[in-house]
mmCIF file of C-alpha atoms in Angstrom:
data_model
loop_
_atom_site.group_PDB
_atom_site.id
_atom_site.type_symbol
_atom_site.label_atom_id
_atom_site.label_comp_id
_atom_site.label_asym_id
_atom_site.label_seq_id
_atom_site.Cartn_x
_atom_site.Cartn_y
_atom_site.Cartn_z
ATOM 1 C CA MET T 21 -5.750 34.652 23.430
ATOM 2 C CA ALA T 22 -9.424 33.852 23.029
ATOM 3 C CA GLU T 23 -10.329 32.476 19.649
ATOM 4 C CA ASN T 24 -13.508 33.643 17.955
ATOM 5 C CA ASP T 25 -15.846 31.354 15.992
ATOM 6 C CA SER T 26 -14.183 32.230 12.688
ATOM 7 C CA GLN T 27 -10.714 31.420 14.034
ATOM 8 C CA ILE T 28 -11.984 28.162 15.527
ATOM 9 C CA SER T 29 -13.574 27.250 12.196
ATOM 10 C CA ASP T 30 -10.317 28.004 10.368
ATOM 11 C CA ARG T 31 -8.362 25.853 12.846
ATOM 12 C CA ILE T 32 -10.843 23.004 12.411
ATOM 13 C CA GLN T 33 -10.305 23.079 8.638
ATOM 14 C CA GLN T 34 -6.529 23.029 9.199
ATOM 15 C CA LEU T 35 -6.918 19.718 11.063
ATOM 16 C CA ASP T 36 -7.324 18.101 7.640
ATOM 17 C CA SER T 37 -4.212 19.683 6.118
ATOM 18 C CA SER T 38 -1.765 17.429 4.281
ATOM 19 C CA ASP T 39 0.978 19.257 6.226
ATOM 20 C CA GLY T 40 1.526 17.622 9.611
ATOM 21 C CA GLU T 41 2.960 20.793 11.128
ATOM 22 C CA VAL T 42 -0.144 22.763 10.126
ATOM 23 C CA ARG T 43 -2.382 20.085 11.679
ATOM 24 C CA GLN T 44 -0.358 19.964 14.889
ATOM 25 C CA SER T 45 -0.294 23.748 15.217
ATOM 26 C CA ALA T 46 -4.048 23.986 14.620
ATOM 27 C CA ARG T 47 -4.733 21.246 17.193
ATOM 28 C CA HIS T 48 -2.458 22.944 19.724
ATOM 29 C CA LYS T 49 -4.285 26.274 19.277
ATOM 30 C CA LEU T 50 -7.682 24.581 19.568
ATOM 31 C CA VAL T 51 -6.559 22.880 22.787
ATOM 32 C CA GLN T 52 -5.414 26.264 24.111
ATOM 33 C CA THR T 53 -8.849 27.643 23.251
ATOM 34 C CA GLY T 54 -10.341 24.982 25.522
ATOM 35 C CA SER T 55 -14.069 24.433 25.998
ATOM 36 C CA ALA T 56 -15.009 27.108 23.443
ATOM 37 C CA ALA T 57 -13.574 24.823 20.731
ATOM 38 C CA VAL T 58 -15.355 21.680 21.942
ATOM 39 C CA PRO T 59 -18.613 22.037 19.925
ATOM 40 C CA ALA T 60 -16.683 22.526 16.665
ATOM 41 C CA LEU T 61 -14.360 19.618 17.498
ATOM 42 C CA ILE T 62 -17.355 17.379 18.249
ATOM 43 C CA THR T 63 -18.816 18.295 14.856
ATOM 44 C CA ALA T 64 -15.457 17.448 13.260
ATOM 45 C CA LEU T 65 -15.765 13.885 14.612
ATOM 46 C CA ASP T 66 -18.438 13.322 11.934
ATOM 47 C CA ASN T 67 -16.191 14.475 9.079
ATOM 48 C CA SER T 68 -15.538 11.992 6.274
ATOM 49 C CA SER T 69 -11.778 12.548 6.635
ATOM 50 C CA GLU T 70 -10.060 10.059 8.945
ATOM 51 C CA THR T 71 -7.311 12.638 9.531
ATOM 52 C CA MET T 72 -9.855 15.234 10.667
ATOM 53 C CA ARG T 73 -11.571 12.735 13.015
ATOM 54 C CA TRP T 74 -8.205 11.657 14.460
ATOM 55 C CA GLU T 75 -7.076 15.240 15.088
ATOM 56 C CA ALA T 76 -10.450 16.230 16.575
ATOM 57 C CA ALA T 77 -10.463 13.226 18.924
ATOM 58 C CA LYS T 78 -6.878 13.973 19.970
ATOM 59 C CA ALA T 79 -7.743 17.614 20.716
ATOM 60 C CA LEU T 80 -10.867 16.641 22.665
ATOM 61 C CA GLY T 81 -8.818 14.258 24.792
ATOM 62 C CA GLU T 82 -6.293 16.974 25.534
ATOM 63 C CA ILE T 83 -9.016 19.479 26.443
ATOM 64 C CA GLY T 84 -10.765 16.927 28.671
ATOM 65 C CA ASP T 85 -14.223 18.528 28.578
ATOM 66 C CA PRO T 86 -16.904 16.071 29.803
ATOM 67 C CA ALA T 87 -19.183 17.199 26.949
ATOM 68 C CA ALA T 88 -16.934 15.228 24.597
ATOM 69 C CA VAL T 89 -17.394 11.848 26.309
ATOM 70 C CA SER T 90 -20.558 10.747 24.514
ATOM 71 C CA PRO T 91 -19.345 11.821 21.039
ATOM 72 C CA LEU T 92 -16.033 10.028 21.654
ATOM 73 C CA ILE T 93 -17.937 6.858 22.617
ATOM 74 C CA GLU T 94 -19.898 7.223 19.374
ATOM 75 C CA ILE T 95 -16.707 7.017 17.292
ATOM 76 C CA LEU T 96 -15.305 3.908 19.012
ATOM 77 C CA PRO T 97 -16.438 1.820 15.999
ATOM 78 C CA ASP T 98 -14.258 4.001 13.716
ATOM 79 C CA ASP T 99 -11.063 2.914 11.933
ATOM 80 C CA ASP T 100 -8.296 1.601 14.170
ATOM 81 C CA SER T 101 -6.245 4.800 14.441
ATOM 82 C CA VAL T 102 -9.278 6.965 15.228
ATOM 83 C CA ARG T 103 -10.636 4.337 17.641
ATOM 84 C CA PHE T 104 -7.305 4.291 19.482
ATOM 85 C CA VAL T 105 -7.207 8.087 19.859
ATOM 86 C CA ALA T 106 -10.865 8.201 20.964
ATOM 87 C CA ALA T 107 -10.216 5.405 23.459
ATOM 88 C CA SER T 108 -7.112 7.193 24.762
ATOM 89 C CA ALA T 109 -9.164 10.361 25.216
ATOM 90 C CA LEU T 110 -11.799 8.415 27.165
ATOM 91 C CA ILE T 111 -9.080 6.887 29.341
ATOM 92 C CA SER T 112 -7.771 10.350 30.156
ATOM 93 C CA MET T 113 -11.304 11.392 31.184
ATOM 94 C CA SER T 114 -11.987 8.223 33.196
ATOM 95 C CA LYS T 115 -14.066 9.873 35.934
ATOM 96 C CA ASP T 116 -16.479 11.227 33.344
ATOM 97 C CA SER T 117 -16.241 8.456 30.759
ATOM 98 C CA VAL T 118 -16.749 5.264 32.790
ATOM 99 C CA PRO T 119 -20.453 5.701 33.653
ATOM 100 C CA GLN T 120 -21.321 6.798 30.108
ATOM 101 C CA LEU T 121 -19.316 3.979 28.567
ATOM 102 C CA LEU T 122 -21.000 1.408 30.803
ATOM 103 C CA SER T 123 -24.411 2.843 29.861
ATOM 104 C CA ALA T 124 -23.508 2.598 26.177
ATOM 105 C CA LEU T 125 -22.470 -1.041 26.633
ATOM 106 C CA ILE T 126 -25.828 -1.863 28.198
ATOM 107 C CA LYS T 127 -27.594 -0.508 25.107
ATOM 108 C CA ASP T 128 -25.270 -1.614 22.292
ATOM 109 C CA THR T 129 -22.421 -3.961 23.132
ATOM 110 C CA ALA T 130 -21.492 -5.175 19.650
ATOM 111 C CA ARG T 131 -20.911 -1.790 18.023
ATOM 112 C CA ILE T 132 -18.408 -0.465 20.579
ATOM 113 C CA ARG T 133 -17.035 -3.732 22.015
ATOM 114 C CA ASP T 134 -13.404 -3.435 20.858
ATOM 115 C CA GLY T 135 -12.942 0.191 21.838
ATOM 116 C CA ALA T 136 -14.782 -0.233 25.137
ATOM 117 C CA CYS T 137 -12.698 -3.282 26.002
ATOM 118 C CA PHE T 138 -9.488 -1.320 25.414
ATOM 119 C CA VAL T 139 -10.664 1.603 27.575
ATOM 120 C CA LEU T 140 -12.036 -0.455 30.457
ATOM 121 C CA HIS T 141 -9.093 -2.891 30.491
ATOM 122 C CA HIS T 142 -6.656 0.008 30.656
ATOM 123 C CA LEU T 143 -8.593 1.754 33.430
ATOM 124 C CA ALA T 144 -8.988 -1.453 35.449
ATOM 125 C CA SER T 145 -5.256 -2.123 35.138
ATOM 126 C CA ASP T 146 -4.197 1.375 36.181
ATOM 127 C CA ASP T 147 -6.664 2.245 38.941
ATOM 128 C CA GLU T 148 -7.302 -0.183 41.753
ATOM 129 C CA ASN T 149 -10.534 1.662 42.652
ATOM 130 C CA LEU T 150 -11.853 0.788 39.189
ATOM 131 C CA ARG T 151 -10.386 -2.725 39.042
ATOM 132 C CA GLY T 152 -13.155 -4.375 41.068
ATOM 133 C CA PRO T 153 -16.140 -2.974 39.177
ATOM 134 C CA LEU T 154 -14.584 -3.042 35.694
ATOM 135 C CA THR T 155 -12.778 -6.408 35.592
ATOM 136 C CA PRO T 156 -15.998 -8.462 35.237
ATOM 137 C CA VAL T 157 -17.095 -6.183 32.385
ATOM 138 C CA VAL T 158 -13.743 -6.623 30.610
ATOM 139 C CA GLU T 159 -13.949 -10.405 31.071
ATOM 140 C CA ALA T 160 -17.479 -10.384 29.667
ATOM 141 C CA LEU T 161 -16.338 -8.284 26.679
ATOM 142 C CA MET T 162 -13.680 -10.891 25.871
ATOM 143 C CA SER T 163 -16.023 -13.865 26.248
ATOM 144 C CA LEU T 164 -17.674 -15.800 23.436
ATOM 145 C CA ASP T 165 -21.109 -14.919 24.788
ATOM 146 C CA SER T 166 -20.345 -11.227 25.259
ATOM 147 C CA SER T 167 -23.656 -10.070 23.799
ATOM 148 C CA LEU T 168 -25.416 -11.792 26.706
ATOM 149 C CA ARG T 169 -22.945 -11.149 29.512
ATOM 150 C CA VAL T 170 -21.814 -7.568 28.884
ATOM 151 C CA PRO T 171 -25.136 -5.797 29.523
ATOM 152 C CA VAL T 172 -25.528 -7.654 32.830
ATOM 153 C CA GLU T 173 -21.968 -6.963 34.005
ATOM 154 C CA ALA T 174 -22.084 -3.359 32.801
ATOM 155 C CA GLU T 175 -25.321 -2.804 34.726
ATOM 156 C CA LYS T 176 -23.733 -4.234 37.887
ATOM 157 C CA ALA T 177 -20.662 -2.038 37.463
ATOM 158 C CA LEU T 178 -22.738 1.051 36.705
ATOM 159 C CA SER T 179 -24.662 0.601 39.948
ATOM 160 C CA GLN T 180 -21.358 1.041 41.798
ATOM 161 C CA PHE T 181 -20.885 4.487 40.253
ATOM 162 C CA SER T 182 -24.312 5.889 41.120
#
């Protein structure tokens, strides 16, 4: 069943319900809607409600649309629960997220350091093709001089994805 804009909008609002079953049902229907729901879910990432941001990030990760990668990177500085869901979504979209995450680290390491470290460490641990390029970036992220080392290591890693 294709959802129209009004139905998508209604489902987005339900993501902030105090009733967990309503939220879960709305998220499930938005995921079923797929890419048509992605723009509204991306907008929901900017909502003041942590619950709404968490649900939107979770749905975007389940949909797996590459258009969501950059907005998910943008919310890595969010509260812990939202950061974890955004990071998990980026992990699930590794092929699309790694180059954009490395580019973001080159520009602004401090703001996304914790979330980026979680994502890249997980990907390097689980995928031996990513281990070589990502391990030096993870080590740099965990170092005391990360603000100096990360952009250099991220640039080196990014060159291996071009």
